[in-house]
Short mmCIF file of N, CA, C and O in Angstrom, two decimals:
data_model
loop_
_atom_site.label_atom_id
_atom_site.label_comp_id
_atom_site.label_asym_id
_atom_site.label_seq_id
_atom_site.Cartn_x
_atom_site.Cartn_y
_atom_site.Cartn_z
N MET A 1 -49.11 100.79 53.85
CA MET A 1 -49.10 99.45 54.02
C MET A 1 -50.04 98.94 55.04
O MET A 1 -50.53 97.61 55.21
N SER A 2 -50.28 99.93 56.21
CA SER A 2 -50.99 99.45 57.26
C SER A 2 -52.36 98.95 56.66
O SER A 2 -53.24 98.20 57.27
N ASP A 3 -52.95 99.88 55.68
CA ASP A 3 -54.27 99.66 55.18
C ASP A 3 -54.21 98.15 54.61
O ASP A 3 -55.23 97.50 54.78
N THR A 4 -53.34 97.77 53.95
CA THR A 4 -53.41 96.23 53.20
C THR A 4 -53.42 95.09 54.28
O THR A 4 -54.05 94.34 54.43
N ASN A 5 -52.58 95.37 55.40
CA ASN A 5 -52.42 94.47 56.52
C ASN A 5 -53.92 94.53 56.99
O ASN A 5 -54.42 93.27 57.52
N PHE A 6 -54.55 95.50 57.33
CA PHE A 6 -55.87 95.52 58.04
C PHE A 6 -56.92 94.74 56.98
O PHE A 6 -57.63 93.79 57.42
N GLU A 7 -56.74 94.84 55.73
CA GLU A 7 -57.65 94.28 54.68
C GLU A 7 -57.56 92.75 54.83
O GLU A 7 -58.37 91.97 54.82
N HIS A 8 -56.34 92.20 55.05
CA HIS A 8 -56.29 90.72 55.15
C HIS A 8 -56.61 90.23 56.50
O HIS A 8 -56.75 88.92 56.71
N SER A 9 -56.48 91.19 57.58
CA SER A 9 -57.10 90.49 58.79
C SER A 9 -58.47 90.86 59.25
O SER A 9 -58.66 90.98 60.32
N ALA A 10 -59.24 91.40 58.33
CA ALA A 10 -60.41 91.66 58.46
C ALA A 10 -61.44 91.16 57.73
O ALA A 10 -61.38 90.52 56.77
N LYS A 11 -62.78 91.01 58.41
CA LYS A 11 -64.01 90.51 57.59
C LYS A 11 -65.17 91.37 58.12
O LYS A 11 -64.87 92.40 58.31
N VAL A 12 -66.62 90.87 57.81
CA VAL A 12 -67.56 91.73 57.86
C VAL A 12 -68.43 91.35 59.06
O VAL A 12 -68.50 90.12 59.35
N CYS A 13 -69.12 92.23 59.72
CA CYS A 13 -69.97 91.96 60.77
C CYS A 13 -71.03 91.19 60.08
O CYS A 13 -71.74 91.37 59.00
N SER A 14 -71.52 90.21 60.87
CA SER A 14 -72.72 89.37 60.19
C SER A 14 -74.04 89.96 60.12
O SER A 14 -75.02 89.41 59.58
N VAL A 15 -74.18 91.06 61.00
CA VAL A 15 -75.51 91.80 61.30
C VAL A 15 -75.52 93.01 60.30
O VAL A 15 -76.55 93.01 59.52
N CYS A 16 -74.49 93.85 60.46
CA CYS A 16 -74.51 95.03 59.54
C CYS A 16 -73.58 95.35 58.51
O CYS A 16 -73.68 96.35 57.81
N ARG A 17 -72.74 94.29 58.34
CA ARG A 17 -71.88 94.39 57.37
C ARG A 17 -70.80 95.25 57.56
O ARG A 17 -69.96 95.47 56.46
N ALA A 18 -70.62 95.82 58.65
CA ALA A 18 -69.31 96.61 58.90
C ALA A 18 -68.15 95.82 58.93
O ALA A 18 -68.11 94.79 59.36
N GLN A 19 -67.17 96.48 58.59
CA GLN A 19 -65.50 95.68 58.66
C GLN A 19 -65.25 95.88 60.05
O GLN A 19 -65.06 96.51 60.80
N ILE A 20 -64.81 94.28 60.38
CA ILE A 20 -64.35 93.94 61.99
C ILE A 20 -63.06 93.39 61.47
O ILE A 20 -62.76 92.67 60.57
N THR A 21 -62.31 92.96 62.72
CA THR A 21 -61.27 92.33 62.92
C THR A 21 -61.47 90.71 62.73
O THR A 21 -62.56 90.32 63.24
N THR A 22 -60.74 89.76 62.55
CA THR A 22 -60.77 88.44 62.57
C THR A 22 -61.05 87.93 64.06
O THR A 22 -61.51 86.76 64.12
N GLU A 23 -60.73 88.72 64.84
CA GLU A 23 -60.72 88.29 66.57
C GLU A 23 -62.10 88.85 66.90
O GLU A 23 -62.34 88.75 68.12
N ALA A 24 -62.88 89.55 66.21
CA ALA A 24 -64.13 90.05 66.80
C ALA A 24 -64.99 88.95 67.37
O ALA A 24 -65.20 87.80 66.86
N ALA A 25 -65.57 89.20 68.57
CA ALA A 25 -66.51 88.16 69.20
C ALA A 25 -67.62 87.72 68.46
O ALA A 25 -68.31 88.66 68.01
N GLU A 26 -67.96 86.56 68.21
CA GLU A 26 -69.00 86.10 67.75
C GLU A 26 -69.24 86.63 66.18
O GLU A 26 -70.33 86.49 65.73
N GLY A 27 -68.36 87.17 65.75
CA GLY A 27 -68.29 87.70 64.32
C GLY A 27 -69.22 88.92 64.14
O GLY A 27 -69.62 89.10 63.12
N LEU A 28 -69.17 89.79 65.13
CA LEU A 28 -70.09 90.91 65.41
C LEU A 28 -69.11 92.20 65.52
O LEU A 28 -68.32 92.19 66.29
N CYS A 29 -69.60 93.26 64.99
CA CYS A 29 -68.92 94.46 65.25
C CYS A 29 -69.33 94.80 66.67
O CYS A 29 -70.31 94.47 67.30
N PRO A 30 -68.44 95.78 67.50
CA PRO A 30 -68.91 96.04 68.93
C PRO A 30 -70.17 96.67 68.95
O PRO A 30 -70.89 96.36 69.93
N ALA A 31 -70.77 97.44 67.97
CA ALA A 31 -72.10 97.89 68.32
C ALA A 31 -73.16 96.80 68.25
O ALA A 31 -73.93 96.83 68.95
N CYS A 32 -73.07 95.89 67.29
CA CYS A 32 -74.13 94.80 67.18
C CYS A 32 -73.81 93.91 68.35
O CYS A 32 -74.95 93.50 68.87
N LEU A 33 -72.70 93.69 68.87
CA LEU A 33 -72.57 92.85 69.80
C LEU A 33 -73.18 93.26 71.22
O LEU A 33 -73.64 92.70 71.86
N LEU A 34 -73.04 94.56 71.31
CA LEU A 34 -73.54 95.30 72.50
C LEU A 34 -75.28 95.25 72.48
O LEU A 34 -75.76 95.15 73.50
N GLU A 35 -75.56 95.56 71.25
CA GLU A 35 -77.20 95.57 71.14
C GLU A 35 -77.74 93.88 71.39
O GLU A 35 -78.83 94.03 71.97
N LEU A 36 -76.95 93.04 70.77
CA LEU A 36 -77.47 91.68 71.28
C LEU A 36 -77.40 91.44 72.81
O LEU A 36 -78.35 90.70 73.32
N ALA A 37 -76.37 91.87 73.52
CA ALA A 37 -76.30 91.52 74.73
C ALA A 37 -77.26 92.64 75.53
O ALA A 37 -77.95 91.84 76.50
N ALA A 38 -77.63 93.65 75.22
CA ALA A 38 -78.75 94.40 75.77
C ALA A 38 -80.07 93.68 75.52
O ALA A 38 -80.72 93.75 76.46
N GLN A 39 -80.28 92.94 74.40
CA GLN A 39 -81.73 92.41 74.20
C GLN A 39 -81.84 90.90 75.14
O GLN A 39 -82.87 90.83 75.58
N THR A 40 -80.64 90.18 75.10
CA THR A 40 -80.81 88.95 75.63
C THR A 40 -80.62 88.83 77.18
O THR A 40 -80.85 88.02 77.73
N GLY A 41 -79.64 89.49 77.41
CA GLY A 41 -79.11 89.37 78.95
C GLY A 41 -78.16 88.15 78.95
O GLY A 41 -78.11 87.67 78.19
N PRO A 42 -77.70 88.11 80.26
CA PRO A 42 -76.81 86.92 80.34
C PRO A 42 -77.38 85.69 80.42
O PRO A 42 -78.75 85.49 80.89
N PRO A 43 -77.08 84.50 79.91
CA PRO A 43 -77.52 83.16 79.68
C PRO A 43 -77.57 82.47 81.12
O PRO A 43 -76.75 82.97 81.98
N SER A 44 -78.32 81.76 81.59
CA SER A 44 -78.41 80.96 82.89
C SER A 44 -77.34 80.00 82.67
O SER A 44 -76.84 79.77 81.78
N GLU A 45 -77.20 79.21 83.88
CA GLU A 45 -76.29 78.12 83.71
C GLU A 45 -76.76 77.07 82.64
O GLU A 45 -75.95 76.42 82.07
N SER A 46 -77.95 76.96 82.42
CA SER A 46 -78.31 75.94 81.27
C SER A 46 -78.31 76.29 80.02
O SER A 46 -78.55 75.80 78.98
N GLY A 47 -77.90 77.79 79.89
CA GLY A 47 -77.66 78.18 78.65
C GLY A 47 -78.76 78.97 78.14
O GLY A 47 -78.85 79.43 76.80
N GLN A 48 -79.93 78.97 78.54
CA GLN A 48 -81.36 79.64 78.38
C GLN A 48 -81.43 80.96 78.81
O GLN A 48 -81.02 81.19 80.21
N PRO A 49 -81.96 81.91 78.31
CA PRO A 49 -82.31 83.43 79.11
C PRO A 49 -83.05 83.08 80.11
O PRO A 49 -83.94 82.21 80.41
N GLU A 50 -82.90 83.78 81.24
CA GLU A 50 -83.63 83.87 82.51
C GLU A 50 -85.00 84.24 82.12
O GLU A 50 -85.27 85.16 81.63
N PRO A 51 -86.24 83.55 82.93
CA PRO A 51 -87.45 83.83 82.50
C PRO A 51 -87.83 85.37 83.31
O PRO A 51 -87.32 85.69 84.15
N SER A 52 -88.81 86.00 82.51
CA SER A 52 -89.14 87.40 83.32
C SER A 52 -90.23 87.21 84.17
O SER A 52 -90.68 86.23 84.32
N ALA A 53 -90.19 87.93 84.87
CA ALA A 53 -91.13 88.17 86.01
C ALA A 53 -92.48 88.02 85.55
O ALA A 53 -92.83 88.82 84.38
N PRO A 54 -93.50 87.59 86.29
CA PRO A 54 -94.92 87.62 85.53
C PRO A 54 -95.46 89.04 85.95
O PRO A 54 -95.05 89.84 86.89
N ASP A 55 -96.49 89.57 85.02
CA ASP A 55 -97.11 90.78 85.05
C ASP A 55 -98.03 90.97 86.22
O ASP A 55 -98.42 89.95 86.82
N LEU A 56 -98.62 91.82 86.70
CA LEU A 56 -99.35 92.11 87.91
C LEU A 56 -100.56 91.35 87.68
O LEU A 56 -101.24 90.86 88.80
N ALA A 57 -101.11 91.10 86.73
CA ALA A 57 -102.43 90.62 86.52
C ALA A 57 -102.47 89.04 86.66
O ALA A 57 -103.21 88.47 87.52
N ALA A 58 -101.20 88.54 86.43
CA ALA A 58 -101.10 87.04 86.72
C ALA A 58 -100.83 86.61 88.29
O ALA A 58 -101.23 85.85 88.61
N VAL A 59 -100.04 87.77 88.70
CA VAL A 59 -99.65 87.84 90.35
C VAL A 59 -101.37 87.75 91.00
O VAL A 59 -101.60 87.07 91.84
N ALA A 60 -101.95 88.83 90.54
CA ALA A 60 -103.22 89.03 91.23
C ALA A 60 -104.05 87.77 90.96
O ALA A 60 -105.01 87.45 91.86
N ALA A 61 -104.14 87.04 89.68
CA ALA A 61 -105.05 85.91 89.67
C ALA A 61 -104.53 85.01 90.66
O ALA A 61 -105.28 84.01 91.07
N ALA A 62 -103.06 84.69 90.94
CA ALA A 62 -102.66 83.69 91.47
C ALA A 62 -102.90 83.83 93.18
O ALA A 62 -102.85 82.85 93.89
N PHE A 63 -103.16 84.96 93.44
CA PHE A 63 -103.40 85.41 94.85
C PHE A 63 -104.63 86.25 95.09
O PHE A 63 -104.67 87.46 95.39
N PRO A 64 -105.87 85.68 94.86
CA PRO A 64 -107.09 86.58 94.95
C PRO A 64 -107.49 87.14 96.14
O PRO A 64 -108.20 88.09 96.11
N GLN A 65 -107.11 86.37 97.28
CA GLN A 65 -107.38 87.10 98.48
C GLN A 65 -106.48 88.40 98.72
O GLN A 65 -106.60 89.16 99.77
N LEU A 66 -105.33 88.65 98.03
CA LEU A 66 -104.66 89.84 98.27
C LEU A 66 -104.96 90.75 97.43
O LEU A 66 -105.39 90.69 96.14
N GLU A 67 -104.64 92.17 97.65
CA GLU A 67 -104.82 93.48 96.82
C GLU A 67 -103.48 93.69 96.25
O GLU A 67 -102.75 94.08 97.20
N ILE A 68 -103.40 93.58 95.08
CA ILE A 68 -101.91 93.74 94.48
C ILE A 68 -101.82 95.17 94.06
O ILE A 68 -102.53 95.27 93.07
N LEU A 69 -100.82 95.83 94.63
CA LEU A 69 -100.85 97.36 94.10
C LEU A 69 -99.73 97.61 93.16
O LEU A 69 -100.02 98.39 92.20
N GLU A 70 -98.58 97.00 93.36
CA GLU A 70 -97.52 97.38 92.37
C GLU A 70 -96.49 96.28 92.82
O GLU A 70 -96.26 95.75 93.78
N LYS A 71 -95.64 96.31 91.84
CA LYS A 71 -94.21 95.43 91.97
C LYS A 71 -93.14 96.20 92.75
O LYS A 71 -92.88 97.40 92.34
N ILE A 72 -92.65 95.79 93.62
CA ILE A 72 -91.66 96.62 94.57
C ILE A 72 -90.18 96.20 94.11
O ILE A 72 -89.35 96.76 94.53
N GLY A 73 -89.84 95.13 93.60
CA GLY A 73 -88.54 94.61 93.37
C GLY A 73 -88.60 93.34 92.47
O GLY A 73 -89.57 92.73 92.10
N CYS A 74 -87.35 93.05 91.70
CA CYS A 74 -87.19 91.75 91.06
C CYS A 74 -85.79 91.37 91.16
O CYS A 74 -84.97 92.20 91.16
N GLY A 75 -85.60 90.15 91.18
CA GLY A 75 -84.52 89.38 91.26
C GLY A 75 -84.02 89.26 92.55
O GLY A 75 -84.79 88.94 93.26
N GLY A 76 -82.82 89.17 92.86
CA GLY A 76 -82.28 88.74 94.13
C GLY A 76 -81.59 87.56 94.30
O GLY A 76 -81.60 86.67 93.06
N MET A 77 -81.52 86.86 95.41
CA MET A 77 -81.02 85.70 95.52
C MET A 77 -81.94 84.65 95.67
O MET A 77 -83.02 84.85 96.07
#
């Protein structure tokens, strides 16, 4: 009888069509939810993804008087 109860309280993942419970977040299975989180990262306060850091060529073009060797860090406060 436990299989019958699971069928009534289950639906399918909107991405991979795997069977999930009705309480699944965003209608996704755990694997698809984790993949989505890894791709997009946490949203900012505005709900939009945070912008990425510029590449070295863009930094070098913005500061032509400096010799840009490498990026040493990203993020912070």
